Structure formats: structure tokens, C-alpha cells
XYZ file of C-alpha atoms in Angstrom:
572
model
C 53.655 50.952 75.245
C 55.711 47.791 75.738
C 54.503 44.634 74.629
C 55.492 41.046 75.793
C 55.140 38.161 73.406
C 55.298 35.828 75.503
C 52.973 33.230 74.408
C 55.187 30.663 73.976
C 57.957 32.876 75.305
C 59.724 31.476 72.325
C 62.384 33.601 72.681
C 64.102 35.822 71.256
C 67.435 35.928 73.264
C 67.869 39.587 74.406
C 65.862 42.230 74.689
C 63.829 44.406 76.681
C 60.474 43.829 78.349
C 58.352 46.643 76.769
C 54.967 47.238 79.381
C 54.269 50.710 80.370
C 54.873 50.820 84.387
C 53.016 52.554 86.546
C 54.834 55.238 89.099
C 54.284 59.306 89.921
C 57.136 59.969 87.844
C 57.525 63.021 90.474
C 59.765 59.855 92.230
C 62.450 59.746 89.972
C 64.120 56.472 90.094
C 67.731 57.815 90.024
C 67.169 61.318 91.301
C 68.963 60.458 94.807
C 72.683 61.536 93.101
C 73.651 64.736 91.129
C 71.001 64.460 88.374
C 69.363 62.172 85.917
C 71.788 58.963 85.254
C 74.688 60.057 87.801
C 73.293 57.924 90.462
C 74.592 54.326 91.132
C 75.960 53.408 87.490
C 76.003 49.947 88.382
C 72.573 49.940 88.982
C 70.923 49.195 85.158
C 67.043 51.143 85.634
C 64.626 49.674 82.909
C 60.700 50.050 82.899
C 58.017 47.647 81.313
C 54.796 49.935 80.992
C 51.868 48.301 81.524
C 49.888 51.137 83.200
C 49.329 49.569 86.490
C 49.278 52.287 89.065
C 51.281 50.028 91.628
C 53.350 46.695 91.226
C 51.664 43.274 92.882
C 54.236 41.063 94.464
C 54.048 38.163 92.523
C 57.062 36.142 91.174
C 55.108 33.206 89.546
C 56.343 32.474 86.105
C 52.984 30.750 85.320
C 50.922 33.698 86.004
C 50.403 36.090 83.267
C 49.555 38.862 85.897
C 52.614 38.141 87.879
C 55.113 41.396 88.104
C 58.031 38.908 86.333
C 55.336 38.324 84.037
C 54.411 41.226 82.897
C 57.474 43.120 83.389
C 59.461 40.570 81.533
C 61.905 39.709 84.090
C 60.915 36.346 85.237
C 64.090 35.179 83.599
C 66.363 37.350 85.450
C 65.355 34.344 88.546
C 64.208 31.100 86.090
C 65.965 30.337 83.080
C 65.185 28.361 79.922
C 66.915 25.265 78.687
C 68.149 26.918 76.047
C 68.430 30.312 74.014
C 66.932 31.633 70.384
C 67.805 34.517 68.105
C 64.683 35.209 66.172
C 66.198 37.604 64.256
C 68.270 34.547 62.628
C 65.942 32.227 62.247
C 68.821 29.974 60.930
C 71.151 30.727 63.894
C 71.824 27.339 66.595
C 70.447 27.836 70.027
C 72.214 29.113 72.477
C 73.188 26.169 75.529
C 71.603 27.143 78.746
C 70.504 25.110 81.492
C 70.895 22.387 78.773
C 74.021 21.793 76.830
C 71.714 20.465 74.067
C 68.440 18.813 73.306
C 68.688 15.421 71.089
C 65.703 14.457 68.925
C 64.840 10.951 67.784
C 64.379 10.613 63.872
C 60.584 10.063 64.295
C 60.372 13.708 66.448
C 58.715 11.591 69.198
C 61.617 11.807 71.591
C 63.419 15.091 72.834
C 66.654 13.377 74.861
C 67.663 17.051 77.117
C 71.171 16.912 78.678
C 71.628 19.431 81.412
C 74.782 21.370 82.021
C 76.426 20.446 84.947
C 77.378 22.489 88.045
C 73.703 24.439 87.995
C 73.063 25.254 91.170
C 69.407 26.865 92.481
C 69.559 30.285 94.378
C 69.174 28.545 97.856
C 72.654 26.400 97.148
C 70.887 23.155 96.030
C 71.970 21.665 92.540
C 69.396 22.327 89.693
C 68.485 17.958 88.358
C 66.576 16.109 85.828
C 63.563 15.652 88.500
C 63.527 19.225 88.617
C 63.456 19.902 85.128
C 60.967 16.632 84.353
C 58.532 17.959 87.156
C 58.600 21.144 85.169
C 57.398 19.510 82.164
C 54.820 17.004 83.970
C 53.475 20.754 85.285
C 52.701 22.181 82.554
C 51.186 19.212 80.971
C 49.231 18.623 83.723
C 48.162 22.607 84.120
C 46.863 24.179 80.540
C 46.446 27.510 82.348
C 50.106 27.075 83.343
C 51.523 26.455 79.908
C 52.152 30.048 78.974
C 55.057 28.273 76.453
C 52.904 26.233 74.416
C 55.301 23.112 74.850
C 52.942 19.876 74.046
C 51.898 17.073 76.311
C 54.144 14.724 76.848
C 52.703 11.054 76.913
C 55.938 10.234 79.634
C 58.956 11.624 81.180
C 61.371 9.760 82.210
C 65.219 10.295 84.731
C 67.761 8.445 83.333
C 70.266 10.263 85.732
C 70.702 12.929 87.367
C 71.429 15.104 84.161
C 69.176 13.351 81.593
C 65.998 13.969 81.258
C 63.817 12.037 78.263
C 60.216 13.926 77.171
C 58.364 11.103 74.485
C 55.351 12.285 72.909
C 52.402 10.206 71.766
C 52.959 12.237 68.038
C 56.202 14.092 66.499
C 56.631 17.124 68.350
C 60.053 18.799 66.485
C 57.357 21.962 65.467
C 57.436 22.854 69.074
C 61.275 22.444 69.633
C 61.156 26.274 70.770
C 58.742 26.373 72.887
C 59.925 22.937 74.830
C 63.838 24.713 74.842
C 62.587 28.116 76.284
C 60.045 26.885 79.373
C 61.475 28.459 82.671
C 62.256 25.634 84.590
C 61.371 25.966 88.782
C 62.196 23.484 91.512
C 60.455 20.372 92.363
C 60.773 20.740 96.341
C 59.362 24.174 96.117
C 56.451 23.975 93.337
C 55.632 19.886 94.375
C 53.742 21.921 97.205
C 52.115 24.651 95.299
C 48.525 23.933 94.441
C 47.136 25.910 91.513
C 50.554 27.217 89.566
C 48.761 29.228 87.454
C 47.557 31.672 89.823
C 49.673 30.952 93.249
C 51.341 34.096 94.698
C 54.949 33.966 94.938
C 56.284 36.381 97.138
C 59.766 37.676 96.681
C 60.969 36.086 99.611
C 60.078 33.156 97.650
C 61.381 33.172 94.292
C 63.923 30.512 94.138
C 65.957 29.672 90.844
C 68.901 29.640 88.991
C 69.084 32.511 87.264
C 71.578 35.670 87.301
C 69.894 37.326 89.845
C 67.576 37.148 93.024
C 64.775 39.606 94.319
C 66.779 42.527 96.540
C 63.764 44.817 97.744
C 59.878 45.080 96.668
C 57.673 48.269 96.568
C 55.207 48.904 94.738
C 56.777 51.625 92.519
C 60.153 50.548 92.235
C 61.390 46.307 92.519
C 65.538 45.477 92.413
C 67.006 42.410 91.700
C 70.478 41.944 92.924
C 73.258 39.677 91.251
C 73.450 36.322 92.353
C 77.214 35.829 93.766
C 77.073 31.867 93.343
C 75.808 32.286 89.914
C 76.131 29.369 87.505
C 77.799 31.553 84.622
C 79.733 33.784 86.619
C 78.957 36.490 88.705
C 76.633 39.046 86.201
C 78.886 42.435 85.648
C 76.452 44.275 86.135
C 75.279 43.850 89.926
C 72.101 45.592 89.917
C 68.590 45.678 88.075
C 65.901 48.433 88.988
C 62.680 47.727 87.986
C 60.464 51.700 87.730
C 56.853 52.255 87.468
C 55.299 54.587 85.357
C 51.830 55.478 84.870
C 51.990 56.158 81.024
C 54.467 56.276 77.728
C 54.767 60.158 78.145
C 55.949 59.729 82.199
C 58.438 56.907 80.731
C 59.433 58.812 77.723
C 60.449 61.934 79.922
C 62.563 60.006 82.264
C 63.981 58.204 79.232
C 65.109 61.200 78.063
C 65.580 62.746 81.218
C 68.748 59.840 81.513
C 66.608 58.646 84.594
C 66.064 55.353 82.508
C 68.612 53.026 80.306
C 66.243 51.085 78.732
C 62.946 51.511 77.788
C 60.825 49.296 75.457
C 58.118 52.212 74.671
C 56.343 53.735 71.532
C 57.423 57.357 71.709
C 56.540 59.926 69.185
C 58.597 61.790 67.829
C 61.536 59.623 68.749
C 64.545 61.121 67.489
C 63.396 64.363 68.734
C 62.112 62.891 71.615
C 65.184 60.473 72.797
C 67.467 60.507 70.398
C 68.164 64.512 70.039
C 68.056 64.866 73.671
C 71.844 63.347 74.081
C 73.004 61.552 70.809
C 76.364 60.433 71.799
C 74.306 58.393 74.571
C 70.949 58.135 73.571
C 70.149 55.436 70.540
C 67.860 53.021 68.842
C 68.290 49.572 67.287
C 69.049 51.476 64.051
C 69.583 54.587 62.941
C 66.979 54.846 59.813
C 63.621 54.450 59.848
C 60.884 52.908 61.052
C 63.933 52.670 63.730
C 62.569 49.375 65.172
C 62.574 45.734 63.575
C 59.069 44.077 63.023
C 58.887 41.473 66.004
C 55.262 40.037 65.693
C 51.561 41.010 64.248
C 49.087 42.885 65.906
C 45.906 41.684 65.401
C 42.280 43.065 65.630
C 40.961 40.202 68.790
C 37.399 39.466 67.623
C 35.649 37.003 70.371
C 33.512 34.652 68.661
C 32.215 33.613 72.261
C 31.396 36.945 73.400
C 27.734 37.329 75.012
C 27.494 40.955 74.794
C 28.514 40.928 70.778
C 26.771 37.681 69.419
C 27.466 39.682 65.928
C 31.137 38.413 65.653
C 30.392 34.558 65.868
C 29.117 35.751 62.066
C 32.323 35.402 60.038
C 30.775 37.897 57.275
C 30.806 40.064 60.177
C 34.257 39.722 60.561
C 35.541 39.846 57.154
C 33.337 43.004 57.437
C 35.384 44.663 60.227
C 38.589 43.657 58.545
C 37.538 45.552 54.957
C 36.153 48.801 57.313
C 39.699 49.329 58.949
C 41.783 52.176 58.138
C 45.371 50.661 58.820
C 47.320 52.905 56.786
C 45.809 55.578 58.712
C 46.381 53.989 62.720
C 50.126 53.409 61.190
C 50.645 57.128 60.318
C 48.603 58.861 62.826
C 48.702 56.442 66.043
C 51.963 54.535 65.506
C 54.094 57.300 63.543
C 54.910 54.967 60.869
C 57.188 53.085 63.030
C 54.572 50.089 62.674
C 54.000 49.490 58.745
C 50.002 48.013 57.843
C 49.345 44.646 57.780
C 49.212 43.530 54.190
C 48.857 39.786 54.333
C 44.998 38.176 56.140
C 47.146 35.052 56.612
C 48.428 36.678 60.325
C 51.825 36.223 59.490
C 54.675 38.876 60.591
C 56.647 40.336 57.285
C 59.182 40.452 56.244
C 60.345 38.162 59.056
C 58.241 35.581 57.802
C 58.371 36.338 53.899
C 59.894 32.362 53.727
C 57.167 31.015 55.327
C 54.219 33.063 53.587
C 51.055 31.405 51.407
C 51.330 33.021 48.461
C 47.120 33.127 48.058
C 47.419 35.389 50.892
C 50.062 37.930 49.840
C 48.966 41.731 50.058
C 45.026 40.729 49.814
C 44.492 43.701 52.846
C 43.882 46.884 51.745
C 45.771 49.819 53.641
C 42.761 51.686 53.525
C 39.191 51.194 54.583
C 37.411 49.913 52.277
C 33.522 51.413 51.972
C 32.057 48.689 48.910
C 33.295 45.604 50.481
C 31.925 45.731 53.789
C 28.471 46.994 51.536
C 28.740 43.990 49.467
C 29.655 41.655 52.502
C 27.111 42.691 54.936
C 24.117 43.086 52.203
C 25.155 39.386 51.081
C 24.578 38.379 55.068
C 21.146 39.900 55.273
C 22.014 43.377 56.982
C 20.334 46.224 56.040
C 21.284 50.024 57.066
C 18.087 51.474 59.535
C 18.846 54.607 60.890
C 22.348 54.293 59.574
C 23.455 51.176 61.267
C 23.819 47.728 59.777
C 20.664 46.008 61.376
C 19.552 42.229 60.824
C 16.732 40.889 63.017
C 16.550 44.515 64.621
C 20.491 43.974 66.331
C 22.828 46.661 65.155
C 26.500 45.024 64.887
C 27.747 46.552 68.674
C 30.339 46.077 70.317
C 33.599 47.330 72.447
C 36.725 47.731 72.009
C 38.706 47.685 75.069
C 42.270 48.967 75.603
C 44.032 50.697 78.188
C 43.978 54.518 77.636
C 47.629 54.114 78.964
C 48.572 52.326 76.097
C 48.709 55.710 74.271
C 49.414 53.955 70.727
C 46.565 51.303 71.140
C 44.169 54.023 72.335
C 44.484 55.968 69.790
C 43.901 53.350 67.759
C 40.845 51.843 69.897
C 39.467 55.438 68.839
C 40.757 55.593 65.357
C 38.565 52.292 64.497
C 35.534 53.411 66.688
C 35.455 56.422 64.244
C 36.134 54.778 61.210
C 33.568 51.684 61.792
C 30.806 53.898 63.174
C 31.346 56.211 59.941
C 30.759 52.671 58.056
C 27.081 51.394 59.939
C 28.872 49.551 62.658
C 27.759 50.345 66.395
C 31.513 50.376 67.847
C 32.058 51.799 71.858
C 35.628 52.005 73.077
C 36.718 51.447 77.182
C 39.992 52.249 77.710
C 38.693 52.324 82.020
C 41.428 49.873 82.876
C 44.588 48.655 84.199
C 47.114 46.148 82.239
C 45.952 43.245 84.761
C 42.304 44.274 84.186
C 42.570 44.151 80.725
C 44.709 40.788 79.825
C 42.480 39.124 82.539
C 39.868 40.347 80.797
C 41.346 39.017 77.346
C 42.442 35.840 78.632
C 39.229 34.332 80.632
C 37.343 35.635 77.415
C 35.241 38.524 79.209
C 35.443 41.075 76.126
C 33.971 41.934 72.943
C 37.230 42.905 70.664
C 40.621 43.898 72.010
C 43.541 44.880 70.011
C 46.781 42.693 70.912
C 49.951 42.119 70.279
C 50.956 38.940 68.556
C 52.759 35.934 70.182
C 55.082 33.660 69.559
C 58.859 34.235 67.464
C 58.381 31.359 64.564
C 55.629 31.588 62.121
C 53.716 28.953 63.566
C 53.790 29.855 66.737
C 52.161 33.236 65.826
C 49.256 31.127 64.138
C 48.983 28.578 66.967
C 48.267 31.811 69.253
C 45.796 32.386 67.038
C 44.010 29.256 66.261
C 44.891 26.114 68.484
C 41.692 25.670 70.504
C 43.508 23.183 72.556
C 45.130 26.364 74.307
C 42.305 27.832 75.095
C 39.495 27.181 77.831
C 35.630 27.977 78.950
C 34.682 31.313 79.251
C 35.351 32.195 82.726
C 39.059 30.325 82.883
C 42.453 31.479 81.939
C 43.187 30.855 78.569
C 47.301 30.204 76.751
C 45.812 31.121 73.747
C 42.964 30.992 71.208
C 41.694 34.351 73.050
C 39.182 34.406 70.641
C 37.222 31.086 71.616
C 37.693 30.400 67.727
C 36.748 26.608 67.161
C 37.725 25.178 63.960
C 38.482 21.196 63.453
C 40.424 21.951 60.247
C 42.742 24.819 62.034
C 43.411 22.018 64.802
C 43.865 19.434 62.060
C 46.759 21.771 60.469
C 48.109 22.425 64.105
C 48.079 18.846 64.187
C 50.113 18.595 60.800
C 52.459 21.042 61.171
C 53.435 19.380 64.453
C 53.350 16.130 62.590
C 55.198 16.588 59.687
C 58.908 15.931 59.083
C 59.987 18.021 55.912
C 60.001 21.636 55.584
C 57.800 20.972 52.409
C 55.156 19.426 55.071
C 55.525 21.893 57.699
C 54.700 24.770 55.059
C 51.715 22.804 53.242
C 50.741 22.929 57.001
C 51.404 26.703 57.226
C 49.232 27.640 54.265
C 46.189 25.559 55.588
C 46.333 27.776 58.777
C 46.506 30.947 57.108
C 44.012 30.336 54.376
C 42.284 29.150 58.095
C 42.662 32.464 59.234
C 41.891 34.585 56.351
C 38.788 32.620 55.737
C 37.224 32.695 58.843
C 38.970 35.588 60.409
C 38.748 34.822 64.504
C 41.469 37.872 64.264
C 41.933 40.624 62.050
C 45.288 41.188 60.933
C 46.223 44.930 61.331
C 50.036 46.363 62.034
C 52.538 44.647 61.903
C 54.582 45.260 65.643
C 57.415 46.749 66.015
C 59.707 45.421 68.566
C 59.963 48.703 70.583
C 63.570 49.594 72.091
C 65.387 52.214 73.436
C 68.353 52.301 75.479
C 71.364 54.750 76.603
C 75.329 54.203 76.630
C 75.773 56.145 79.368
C 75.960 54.062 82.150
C 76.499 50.347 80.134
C 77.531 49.159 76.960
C 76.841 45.904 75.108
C 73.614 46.575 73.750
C 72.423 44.923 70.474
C 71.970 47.058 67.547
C 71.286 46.170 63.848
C 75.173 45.768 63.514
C 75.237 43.432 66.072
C 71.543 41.663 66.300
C 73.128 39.178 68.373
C 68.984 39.111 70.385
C 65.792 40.834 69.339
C 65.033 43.512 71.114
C 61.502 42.738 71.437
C 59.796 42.702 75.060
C 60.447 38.578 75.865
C 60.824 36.995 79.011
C 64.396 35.254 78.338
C 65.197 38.338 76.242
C 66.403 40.900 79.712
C 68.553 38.099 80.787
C 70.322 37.404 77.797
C 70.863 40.809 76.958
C 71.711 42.199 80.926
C 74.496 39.604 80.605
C 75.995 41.074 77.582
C 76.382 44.658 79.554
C 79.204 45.762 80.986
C 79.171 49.046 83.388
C 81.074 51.954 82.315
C 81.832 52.658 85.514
């Protein structure tokens, strides 16, 4: 299954936009020539699973349900100020719709100079009101700040190509997120009410990116190159979008050379993909677990949750966390290609090894572990009746719910059910649902306990995610973050001081405050860490970026397909 992390859509500069995508795979996508990958070279086919059974036409970059959303192509139309390779942390951004971004020495002031001769996709140039309404959006909107950039206390025009963001405190922490918001246009969006959930047909997605919207259906969506292009007309002058209905439809036109990328988790995958045409068929590298670590899948607990008032009980938690088999959802569910979480602090290693509180360092246990949850439940007045943990005659129920599409998560949705229930808990498991279903579900906080993907590509970001209540909203409403309702004044206090401080010594005193947070109170369970999932063929384009040449991750990000689609050159 393909997984955005897109929280901040912090970037990551390249890659692919893992979903699973929903189509009869009886319609192959480039069966209309002489076989699988003759058809229309120039044509680049990529899927994003996320088992919907149709595509929605909806281009809004706001929306988490959108199709450029969750398909991870909304950059392919709006673009980001500027560029990040999270695999080199230490790497420069890349200038984008910005040439740079100044900061003043107090990290109140973010000065952004735009590069000139941007024009938007209906021929009219791309200026600082543009980009400065962008900004005034999504402080204005919390459902619509899927980045994570902070408020800005005032925005101000200059000129034309100057636009100045001050903020009421130092703001430097969030550089990333601010650099990588998808910028749209004033005269459009000044007339949409309710960004965060406003249908934008394709007829109606306006920007300045590399491409524009060609044709919509509902199993199949192409993009074609824009001609008047910024940065030069792309090389490669068509993107397919295909729908699948599972990882097993995707992985057999993957292999089938119906598909030249694919962001999926496929067992078996050198057999699978890899055997099935090696001069063409290849992986970000060649040795195993084949796929870097890109972010930290976490166990979703909702503290908020009226059908499992058991989890607002943070002995509870810790419980869950201690019952957890990891070591055996990594080997038997994710075929080792995702390793077990060993640190409760939430970060992703060894990406963020630098960055890690050393009180937190391999405390989980690979395997479940029987005495502690005994000793941790016991302690919180549970007792075992009729082999459940019971206090006040209430078992400790709830559901897990994950899209039996997302083969990997379901099998480990049903891999914890077992495990936990073996243990006293009262665990069910509804995999029932679509993608849409199930991240609306996640994000307006009407679930029990969902296993997710982590967000963000800096260590802080993938705590924020996790703990900044300020992202998240009433049950009922949209939510940027915080899916677990988890309230906590000293998290938000070392939010507050990471995004204060002005030395890396602050900013990591900071970063072990919210991971002591987080392994203390445990508002998410720490449990694989995610592999950024990505295959891709040579046979119809080169370019692609490989552990030899990481110049992107090739995790699922928004700004990651356009970065990378521009590197490709057709063979043909």
C-alpha cells in the first residue's frame, strides 16, 4: 500500500505517491498497443493505491480526500516555494517558485523572493499577492493547513516579487513546512468559500506547475505537459494516473510492465518485480530491506473516542504498547522490509539517530511482552473476569480500523487483534472501508485506534503530527493533526520551544521534552518504522533516483512526483 506523508508535505523532493488505486485491473492501462509497456512510451503510468473503487474529481490541494491529494500529484498543477531532500538533511533547498527565503536573526521574519517570469496555467503571471493570500489562507483556515506552516501575525507586498511573513514568535522550526505550501491564485481561491473541502473540478485546476489536467475518469486521470511552462517544457509530455482496487491488482500490472512506477508493499519483491525483467525492473537499492526508512508508523490510540473511553487511561496505553508483537507484524505482514520500532520517543531511525533522546533509545521490546501489561493493568485496578481485563465491569474494547485493501496494514490490524485478545484485551478489527472512508474517519476523530503512517520529513515535524493540539479540532471537524485528540500543555509548551529556540542545543532540549512527552503518555504507539515504498521500471524512462543517486526520497510526497517526473527523460 502507498502511503503519503503529507502532513506538512515537508517534502522530500522526488518520489512517488504510494496509495493503492482502485481499477478492474481487467482494464489495463497500457494494453491498447502490442503488450504491457509498448504503448505510448511518452506516456509515464504510475498508481497511488488507496483502495477507492473509483477516483472523485477533486483537484483541491487543501482537501485531504481530493484525488491530487491522495494520489500525490497535486504538485504536478501547484508547486512549493521551494524544494527538500530529506534524505540529506544537510543538503540546501532546492529554488522553486522562490529563488530563496531570507530570515531575520530573531526567526520572526521570513523575507520570500519569488523567481521571476512564473506564469499561472491560464497565462497570468504568478505575484506576491498570490503567494501572501496563500499564506493569509491557511492561517485563516486550520482545516486547510495540511503543511503545518504557523500563523503569521502579518503579511505584507513590498512588490510584486517580495513577499514578507512576520510572526508574533520565532518561527525558523517550521522553515519546511512554510517553503513547501502549494501556492494557488488569489483571483481564483479569493472566491472559494470553505478551501478545505471545496470541489475543484479539473476544468478548474489552475497553477503553475509542469502540467495541467488532460482527461478525468474515474479509473484512469492524465495530466498533460504544460507548453508555457515556467522551467521548460517537461520531457516527458504525459502522466497517467491508474486505479487499482488492491496491492496484488497493482503488483501484477507492475510486473506485467503495464505500470512504471509504483509506490506499493509487494511480497516477495524480487521475485515478484524484480525477477520478472531485471534489466528493467528495479528498486531504490539492490540489498535488503530494499527501501529506505521514510517515517514511523504508529499505533493511533484516540483519547477522545466515545465508543473506547478505555484509551483516555494512559496505563491503558502503555498497556497496548507492551502487548504488541512488532517483530512479528515486521516478519509476517511487512516481509522485513519495515524493521520494529525500537525507540517510544516516535522518532524515525536511523534517519533521525542525530536528533534522538537518549532516555528513549531501544526501551520497546520487539516482542509482546505478557508481565508488563500484567503489572501495568493490575497497578490500574483491572482485574481478568472471564479472561478479559475488566475494571468497573468495562472490558478494555475497542476497533481497529484499516482498509482490508491495505493488504500490509490488514494483516497487521489482524495480527494485533490476535495478539491483544490472547493478552485480556477485547480488540475487533473493520477493515469495511474505502481510503476516503477511513482518513475521514481518522481525521474528524470518528474511530477507536487506527494504524497510520507517520508525517512529516524532519524530526519535529513527525512529533508535531503527533502532539500539537493546536492542529487538531472538535470531534466532528477535520483535523491537520493531533488525530488522537491528545491534550497535553507541556507537549504544546515544547512545540512552543522548539519553534522558539535559536540553537540546535535548544531545538534538541526541545526534542527530548516531546519524546519523553510521547513515551510517557503514549497518545500513539510507536510500532514499524515505514519504509518509503518504491518501485519503478527503465523501460520506458530513465532518471530515476536510486541509493547511488538519492538526489529525492522516494517516499509517497506531494512535491516528491514533480520533482522526480522532471528528472525523466523518455527512452523513446
Amino acid at each position: 500500500m502507498r502511503r503519503s506523508t503529507t502532513f506538512t508535505s515537508i517534502a522530500v523532493l522526488a518520489a512517488l505517491g504510494m496509495s493503492l488505486t482502485a481499477c478492474s485491473s481487467s482494464s489495463s492501462p497500457k494494453s491498447s498497443g502490442s503488450g504491457g509497456g509498448s504503448v505510448a512510451a511518452e506516456t509515464l503510468y504510475l498508481e497511488d493505491n488507496t483502495g477507492a473503487t473509483a477516483f472523485t474529481e477533486d483537484f483541491n490541494p487543501f482537501d485531504g480526500n481530493s484525488f491530487g491529494r491522495t494520489q500525490n500529484t497535486d504538485s504536478l498543477i501547484y508547486e512549493p516555494l521551494l524544494q527538500y531532500n530529506t534524505l540529506n538533511p544537510t543538503q540546501a533547498p532546492t529554488p522553486w517558485l522562490a529563488d530563496k527565503i531570507d530570515w531575520s536573526s530573531d526567526g520572526k521574519t521570513a523575507t520570500i523572493h519569488l523567481h521571476a517570469g512564473v506564469k499561472w496555467s491560464d497565462g497570468s503571471p504568478l505575484t506576491s499577492e498570490d503567494v501572501a493570500f496563500t499564506y493569509q489562507l491557511v492561517t485563516d483556515n486550520a482545516a486547510a493547513n495540511t503543511q503545518g506552516v504557523p500563523k503569521a501575525a502579518s503579511i505584507a507586498t513590498p512588490d510584486t516579487s517580495t513577499v514578507v511573513l512576520t510572526f508574533a514568535s520565532p518561527e525558523m522550526a517550521s522553515a519546511q513546512a512554510i517553503g513547501n505550501q502549494l501556492i494557488v491564485q488569489k483571483k481564483q481561491w479569493s472566491a472559494v468559500s470553505g478551501p478545505a473541502t471545496a470541489v475543484i473540478k479539473a476544468s478548474q485546476a489552475i497553477g503553475t506547475g509542469p502540467y495541467v489536467v488532460d482527461a478525468f475518469a474515474a479509473q484512469k486521470v492524465s495530466y498533460k505537459a504544460n507548453p508555457a511552462y515556467w522551467g521548460g517544457k517537461p520531457k516527458v509530455p504525459e502522466v497517467a494516473v491508474a486505479n487499482y482496487a488492491s496491492n496484488d491488482a497493482a503488483t501484477t500490472a507492475l510486473a506485467q510492465g503495464q505500470l512504471d512506477l509504483a509506490g506499493n508493499d509487494i511480497n516477495n519483491v524480487l521475485t515478484s518485480f524484480v525477477a520478472k525483467d531485471t534489466q528493467h525492473n528495479h528498486l531504490f537499492q539492490t540489498d535488503a530491506p530494499y527501501f529506505p526508512a521514510g517515517n514511523t508508523v504508529a499505533l493511533l490510540l484516540n483519547t477522545k473516542s466515545p465508543t473506547a473511553p478505555a484509551l483516555a487511561d494512559v496505563a491503558v496505553r502503555k498497556a497496548v504498547s507492551a502487548g504488541i508483537d512488532r517483530a512479528s507484524m515486521a516478519s509476517q505482514c511487512e516481509t522485513n522490509y519495515e524493521l520494529p520500532a525500537s525507540s517510544s520517543g516516535g522518532l524515525t531511525l536511523p534517519l533521525d539517530q542525530s536528533s534522538l533522546n537518549p532516555a528513549t533509545a531501544k526501551d520497546l521490546k520487539p516482542g509482546s511482552d505478557a508481565s508488563a501489561v500484567q503489572s501495568l493493568l493490575s497497578a490500574d485496578g483491572y482485574a481478568k473476569v472471564g479472561g478479559k481485563w475488566t475494571k468497573g465491569g468495562k472490558t478494555i474494547s475497542f476497533t481497529i480500523i484499516d482498509p482490508n485493501s491495505f493488504t500490509d496494514y490488514w494483516c497487521d490490524a489482524k495480527a494485533m487483534q490476535q495478539t491483544l485478545n490472547g493478552l485480556g484485551f477485547d480488540v475487533k478489527v473493520n477493515g469495511d472501508m474505502d481510503y476516503n472512508g477511513w482518513n475521514t474517519a481518522i481525521t474528524t476523530g470518528k474511530y477507536d485506534v487506527a494504524l497510520h503512517w507517520g508525517q512529516g520529513t524532519t524530526a519535529f515535524q513527525r512529533l508535531q503530527f503527533i502532539l500539537d493540539s493546536t492542529l487538531t479540532s472538535p470531534v466532528g471537524q477535520p483535523s491537520a493533526g493531533d488525530f488522537s485528540r491528545y491534550q497535553s500543555s507541556a507537549a504544546d509548551a515544547a512545540v512552543k520551544q522548539y519553534q522558539n529556540a535559536t540553537t540546535p542545543a535548544d531545538q534538541q532540549t526541545a526534542l527530548n521534552a516531546l519524546q519523553q512527552e510521547l513515551s510517557t503518555n503514549v497518545p500513539a504507539v510507536p510500532v514499524l518504522y515505514g519504509a518509503s515504498w518504491y518501485e519503478f521500471s527503465t523501460a520506458n524512462f530513465t532518471g530515476w533516483p536510486t541509493k547511488d543517486n538519492a538526489y529525492v526520497n522516494p517516499t509517497p510526497q506531494d512535491q516528491s512526483y514533480e520533482y522526480m517526473i522532471l528528472h525523466l527523460t523518455p527512452v523513446k
